[in-house]
Every structure is written in structure tokens, then in C-alpha cells.
Amino acid sequence: MFEQEETMSSLANQVVLITGASAGIGEAVALEAAKQGARLVLAARREGVLQTVKDLVVGRGAEALVVPTDMADTAQVEALAQKALDHFGRVDILVNNAGYGQMGPVEEVDVAAMRRQFEVNVFGLHTLTRALLPQMRERGSGRIINLSSVAGQMSMPFSGVYNATKFAVEALSDALRVEVAPFGVKVILIEPGPVATEFGRVAEETFGAVVNPNGPYKAILDSTADMASSFNKMAWPVEKVVEPIMRAMTDPHPSDRYTAFTGGKLALGLMRLLPASLADQMWRRIYKLDQLGSPESV
């Protein structure tokens, strides 16, 4: 079985479970995997949209199982794993893609919103991974691909809670990769930057929902549209992000992480070299934080 894993270069007959498969990166990965002959388990909360994705997948000649799942519900996540195993007998590749961005000043994101963010982005990923690892270990092969973010490598203003979840995904993945390597299981991180999906819209909505229009951060509300527009200009089309994910799924010797944004590892490296004081100045300028604390903002 180890030999089969080392020589894998296509997805023919591989069972691939994708969370967050109803739109964006998850949907695009499902469609590309279907073209390569994978058998798919599609999970997301929106059953109707999932069925539409299934129809597209089946139209490409692939078999697909739809399992509506709220990743914040431990019982549903465990049931997802069991249904996949009952239907296909195994899962070869797990793509932990489900997630969203809870944006807003750390001070103004309440505990319930922060807990929900961790439940979806971290605890759901952990639960599903734990449920599927035993059968991968027993077979001596398998891949776990965790969608992190550039936000898992550096923290930015007004996304501290989201950053915290992605930092957690990075930490879990780095530890797990070493722990399961002796059993023939590979753990791979994908680190996208801005992507042209509905993620940005949801992030804007969560930001607007938490910022108190009469609070200490009200001055930045008027500039959020401009900031969002700037980030959207840097966004990669989803198809471009799918490319490193497919490499992670099929390369006989995949990297431990793939960056998927302009500048990639070089940009991250340069950011880490910046003294904290200079990085803070940069973020204050980008997010127009000098407006805060001024007489007209209070």
C-alpha cells in the first residue's frame, strides 16, 4: 500500500471527501477531481446547492455522495465520516476546506461568535480528521489536505479571531504531519491569499455585524468598502487556487505546504523579517488606523 501511495499521480478511483463543497474552492476542487476519475463525498450545510454540485460532478462521469453537514455540530461531522466509510468503504483523501472568516476588532467580537468560528474552522476539522485517520492508518496510505491561509502565517488587524483559527490549523497540521508519517499518511497545508469567492462577502458581513457604529472603531466603517476593494484586486481566481490543491492530492512527494497568493513564500519570508514596529506601521497605514483615537472619531 505504501508503494501505491508513492506512485499515485492521478485520482482515478480515489475516494475524496471535500468539506465546504457547495461553492468556491470546494466546488472547484470537486469538479476538477471528478474530471480525473475520483469518487466524491460532498459535504456542506446547504443541501440544495450540494445537489447542484453533485449533478455537475455526475455529468463529468464521477460518482458522488452528498452529505449535508454543519461542521460546528460534532455529531453531524462524525456521521459524515461514517456515511462516507459505509458508502465507499474508505476515504483516500480528505480535503478540509470548510470555513469562513469572522472579521472585526478583537474587542468587539463576542464570545459566541468567536466560539462558532473555532467550531467550524478548527474543531470540525479536528473531529473529521480523527474520525477518518484510523482507516487510513490501517491501510498504510491516505492524504489529509487542510485549507489554511496566509492568515495562518501572519496576523492582521480586524481579522484576529479568524487568524487565530488558521494559526491553530497550521499548528495542528504541523504536529499531525510528523505523527502520522510512519503510517504512510501525508498531511499537507494549503495557504491561499485573497480568492475570488463568496468568502469575501461573508467576511464583510461578519465585520459589519460586529462593529458598533457608535463605538471606538466607528471611524473605520466608512473605509471598509475601500479596503475590501483593494483586497479584491489582489484576489486569485478560484481555478488558480485549485492547481496547488490538485498537486497536493496527486504528487507522489507533495510539499508540506503550498502557498497560493501573489509573492508566495517569498512575500511571507519578507514579512517575517520586518521588525514588529515596521509591520505595525504598515498595517496602520493599510487599514487607516490613524483615524482611530482622533478627536473627530470619538
Coordinates of C-alpha atoms in Angstrom, one line a residue:
M1 CA 0.0 0.0 0.0
F2 CA 2.9 2.4 0.7
E3 CA 4.1 1.7 -2.9
Q4 CA 0.6 2.7 -4.2
E5 CA 0.7 6.0 -2.3
E6 CA 4.2 6.8 -3.5
T7 CA 3.4 6.3 -7.2
M8 CA 0.0 8.0 -7.1
S9 CA -0.2 10.5 -10.0
S10 CA -4.0 10.6 -10.8
L11 CA -7.2 10.4 -8.8
A12 CA -8.7 7.5 -10.7
N13 CA -10.9 5.6 -8.3
Q14 CA -9.6 7.6 -5.3
V15 CA -12.3 8.4 -2.7
V16 CA -12.1 12.1 -2.0
L17 CA -14.1 13.8 0.8
I18 CA -14.4 17.5 0.4
T19 CA -16.0 19.8 3.1
G20 CA -17.3 23.2 2.1
A21 CA -18.1 21.6 -1.3
S22 CA -21.1 23.7 -2.2
A23 CA -19.2 26.7 -3.6
G24 CA -15.9 28.4 -4.1
I25 CA -12.7 26.4 -3.7
G26 CA -14.6 23.3 -2.6
E27 CA -16.8 23.2 -5.6
A28 CA -13.9 23.8 -8.0
V29 CA -11.8 21.0 -6.4
A30 CA -14.8 18.6 -6.7
L31 CA -15.2 19.4 -10.4
E32 CA -11.6 19.0 -11.2
A33 CA -11.3 15.8 -9.1
A34 CA -14.3 14.4 -11.0
K35 CA -12.6 15.0 -14.3
Q36 CA -9.7 12.9 -13.0
G37 CA -11.9 10.0 -12.1
A38 CA -12.3 10.5 -8.4
R39 CA -15.2 9.2 -6.4
L40 CA -16.5 12.1 -4.3
V41 CA -18.1 12.7 -0.9
L42 CA -19.5 16.3 -0.9
A43 CA -20.3 18.0 2.4
A44 CA -21.6 21.4 3.2
R45 CA -24.6 22.9 5.1
R46 CA -26.7 23.8 2.0
E47 CA -28.2 20.6 0.7
G48 CA -29.9 22.2 -2.3
V49 CA -26.6 23.7 -3.6
L50 CA -24.8 20.5 -2.9
Q51 CA -27.2 18.6 -5.1
T52 CA -26.4 21.1 -7.9
V53 CA -22.7 20.4 -7.5
K54 CA -23.4 16.7 -7.5
D55 CA -25.3 17.0 -10.8
L56 CA -22.2 18.8 -12.3
V57 CA -19.9 16.1 -10.9
V58 CA -22.1 13.2 -12.2
G59 CA -22.2 15.0 -15.5
R60 CA -18.4 14.6 -15.7
G61 CA -18.7 10.8 -15.1
A62 CA -17.9 10.7 -11.4
E63 CA -19.8 9.0 -8.6
A64 CA -20.8 11.3 -5.7
L65 CA -22.3 11.1 -2.3
V66 CA -23.9 14.2 -0.8
V67 CA -23.9 14.5 3.0
P68 CA -25.4 17.8 4.3
T69 CA -23.2 18.7 7.3
D70 CA -22.8 21.6 9.8
M71 CA -19.2 21.5 10.7
A72 CA -19.9 23.1 14.0
D73 CA -22.0 20.1 15.0
T74 CA -19.8 17.3 16.3
A75 CA -22.4 14.6 15.8
Q76 CA -23.0 15.6 12.2
V77 CA -19.3 15.6 11.5
E78 CA -18.9 12.2 12.9
A79 CA -21.9 11.0 11.0
L80 CA -20.4 12.4 7.8
A81 CA -17.3 10.2 8.3
Q82 CA -19.3 7.1 9.0
K83 CA -21.6 7.7 5.9
A84 CA -18.6 8.1 3.7
L85 CA -17.0 4.9 5.0
D86 CA -20.3 3.0 4.8
H87 CA -20.8 4.0 1.2
F88 CA -17.3 3.7 -0.2
G89 CA -15.5 1.6 2.3
R90 CA -12.7 4.1 2.7
V91 CA -11.6 7.7 2.2
D92 CA -8.3 8.1 0.4
I93 CA -8.1 11.9 0.5
L94 CA -9.7 14.3 3.0
V95 CA -9.9 17.9 1.9
N96 CA -10.7 20.0 5.0
N97 CA -11.9 23.1 3.1
A98 CA -15.0 24.2 5.1
G99 CA -14.5 27.6 6.9
Y100 CA -15.4 31.2 6.9
G101 CA -13.9 34.5 8.2
Q102 CA -15.2 36.1 11.4
M103 CA -13.9 39.7 10.9
G104 CA -14.0 42.6 13.3
P105 CA -11.9 44.2 16.1
V106 CA -11.0 41.6 18.6
E107 CA -12.6 43.7 21.3
E108 CA -16.0 43.7 19.6
V109 CA -16.2 40.0 18.5
D110 CA -18.3 38.5 21.2
V111 CA -17.5 35.1 22.8
A112 CA -20.3 33.3 21.0
A113 CA -19.1 34.5 17.5
M114 CA -15.5 33.5 18.4
R115 CA -16.6 30.1 19.6
R116 CA -18.6 29.5 16.4
Q117 CA -15.5 30.5 14.4
F118 CA -13.4 27.9 16.2
E119 CA -16.1 25.2 16.0
V120 CA -16.3 25.5 12.2
N121 CA -12.7 26.2 11.3
V122 CA -10.8 24.1 13.9
F123 CA -12.9 21.7 15.9
G124 CA -14.9 20.4 12.9
L125 CA -11.6 19.9 11.0
H126 CA -10.2 18.1 14.1
T127 CA -13.3 15.9 14.6
L128 CA -13.4 14.8 10.9
T129 CA -9.7 14.1 10.8
R130 CA -9.8 12.0 13.9
A131 CA -12.8 10.0 12.5
L132 CA -11.1 9.1 9.3
L133 CA -7.5 8.6 10.4
P134 CA -7.9 5.1 11.7
Q135 CA -8.9 3.6 8.3
M136 CA -6.0 5.5 6.6
R137 CA -3.6 4.2 9.2
E138 CA -4.8 0.6 8.8
R139 CA -4.4 0.8 5.0
G140 CA -1.0 2.5 5.3
S141 CA -2.0 5.3 3.0
G142 CA -4.0 8.5 2.8
R143 CA -3.8 12.2 2.5
I144 CA -5.2 15.0 4.7
I145 CA -5.2 18.4 3.0
N146 CA -6.0 21.3 5.3
L147 CA -7.1 24.6 3.9
S148 CA -5.3 27.2 5.9
S149 CA -4.5 30.7 4.7
V150 CA -1.8 33.3 4.6
A151 CA -3.8 34.4 7.6
G152 CA -2.4 31.4 9.4
Q153 CA 1.1 32.8 9.0
M154 CA 0.7 36.4 9.9
S155 CA -2.0 38.2 11.9
M156 CA -3.7 41.3 10.6
P157 CA -5.9 44.0 12.1
F158 CA -9.7 43.2 12.2
S159 CA -9.2 39.5 11.4
G160 CA -7.6 38.5 14.7
V161 CA -10.2 35.8 15.5
Y162 CA -10.0 34.4 12.0
N163 CA -6.2 34.5 12.2
A164 CA -6.3 32.6 15.5
T165 CA -8.3 29.7 13.9
K166 CA -5.9 29.5 11.0
F167 CA -2.8 29.6 13.3
A168 CA -4.5 26.7 15.1
V169 CA -4.9 24.8 11.8
E170 CA -1.3 25.3 11.0
A171 CA -0.2 24.1 14.4
L172 CA -2.4 21.0 14.3
S173 CA -1.3 20.2 10.8
D174 CA 2.5 20.5 11.5
A175 CA 2.2 18.2 14.5
L176 CA -0.1 15.7 12.8
R177 CA 2.2 15.5 9.7
V178 CA 5.0 14.2 11.8
E179 CA 2.8 11.9 13.9
V180 CA 1.2 10.0 11.1
A181 CA 4.0 9.9 8.6
P182 CA 5.2 6.5 10.0
F183 CA 1.8 5.1 9.0
G184 CA 2.0 6.3 5.4
V185 CA -0.4 9.2 5.8
K186 CA 0.5 12.6 4.4
V187 CA -0.7 15.9 5.9
I188 CA -0.5 18.9 3.6
L189 CA -1.4 22.6 4.2
I190 CA -2.7 24.9 1.5
E191 CA -2.3 28.7 2.2
P192 CA -4.3 30.9 -0.1
G193 CA -4.4 34.6 0.0
P194 CA -7.5 36.5 -1.2
V195 CA -9.6 34.4 -3.5
A196 CA -12.5 35.5 -5.7
T197 CA -15.2 33.5 -3.9
E198 CA -18.1 34.3 -1.6
F199 CA -15.6 34.2 1.3
G200 CA -15.0 38.0 1.0
R201 CA -18.7 38.8 1.0
V202 CA -19.3 36.7 4.2
A203 CA -16.2 38.3 5.8
E204 CA -17.6 41.8 5.1
E205 CA -21.0 40.8 6.5
T206 CA -19.4 39.5 9.7
F207 CA -17.3 42.6 10.0
G208 CA -20.3 44.9 9.7
A209 CA -22.3 42.8 12.1
V210 CA -19.9 43.2 15.0
V211 CA -18.6 46.8 14.7
N212 CA -20.6 49.1 16.9
P213 CA -21.5 52.2 14.8
N214 CA -21.2 54.3 17.9
G215 CA -18.1 52.5 19.3
P216 CA -14.4 53.3 19.3
Y217 CA -13.9 51.7 15.9
K218 CA -16.7 53.6 14.1
A219 CA -14.2 55.7 12.1
I220 CA -13.1 52.7 10.1
L221 CA -16.6 51.7 9.0
D222 CA -16.6 54.2 6.1
S223 CA -13.3 52.8 4.8
T224 CA -14.2 49.1 4.8
A225 CA -15.6 49.2 1.3
D226 CA -12.3 50.7 0.0
M227 CA -10.3 48.1 1.9
A228 CA -12.4 45.3 0.5
S229 CA -12.0 46.6 -3.0
S230 CA -8.2 46.7 -2.6
F231 CA -8.1 43.1 -1.4
N232 CA -10.5 42.0 -4.2
K233 CA -8.0 43.4 -6.7
M234 CA -5.4 41.0 -5.3
A235 CA -7.7 38.0 -5.3
W236 CA -6.8 35.0 -7.4
P237 CA -9.5 33.3 -9.5
V238 CA -10.6 30.1 -7.8
E239 CA -9.3 28.0 -10.6
K240 CA -5.7 29.2 -9.9
V241 CA -6.0 28.1 -6.3
V242 CA -7.2 24.7 -7.3
E243 CA -3.9 24.0 -9.1
P244 CA -1.7 23.6 -5.9
I245 CA -4.5 21.6 -4.3
M246 CA -4.5 19.2 -7.1
R247 CA -0.8 18.9 -6.9
A248 CA -1.1 18.2 -3.1
M249 CA -3.6 15.4 -4.0
T250 CA -1.6 13.7 -6.7
D251 CA 2.1 14.5 -6.4
P252 CA 4.0 11.3 -5.2
H253 CA 6.1 13.5 -3.0
P254 CA 4.0 16.5 -2.0
S255 CA 5.3 19.6 -0.2
D256 CA 4.3 20.1 3.4
R257 CA 2.6 23.3 2.4
Y258 CA 1.6 25.1 -0.8
T259 CA 1.2 28.9 -0.9
A260 CA -1.5 30.3 -3.2
F261 CA -1.2 34.0 -3.4
T262 CA 0.9 36.6 -5.2
G263 CA 4.5 36.6 -3.9
G264 CA 4.0 33.2 -2.1
K265 CA 6.7 32.1 0.3
L266 CA 9.0 35.0 -0.6
A267 CA 6.4 37.5 0.5
L268 CA 5.8 35.7 3.7
G269 CA 9.5 35.4 4.4
L270 CA 10.0 39.2 3.8
M271 CA 7.1 39.9 6.2
R272 CA 8.7 37.8 8.9
L273 CA 11.9 39.8 8.5
L274 CA 10.2 43.1 9.2
P275 CA 10.6 44.4 12.8
A276 CA 7.2 44.4 14.6
S277 CA 7.3 48.2 14.7
L278 CA 7.6 48.5 10.9
A279 CA 4.9 45.8 10.3
D280 CA 2.6 47.6 12.7
Q281 CA 3.1 50.9 10.8
M282 CA 2.3 49.1 7.5
W283 CA -0.9 47.7 8.9
R284 CA -1.9 51.0 10.4
R285 CA -1.5 52.7 7.0
I286 CA -3.3 49.9 5.1
Y287 CA -6.3 49.9 7.5
K288 CA -6.3 53.6 8.1
L289 CA -6.0 53.1 11.8
D290 CA -4.6 56.6 12.4
Q291 CA -8.2 57.7 12.2
L292 CA -8.9 56.0 15.5
G293 CA -8.4 57.9 18.6
S294 CA -8.5 61.3 16.8
P295 CA -11.0 63.8 18.3
E296 CA -13.3 63.5 15.3
S297 CA -13.6 59.7 15.7
V298 CA -14.8 59.8 19.3

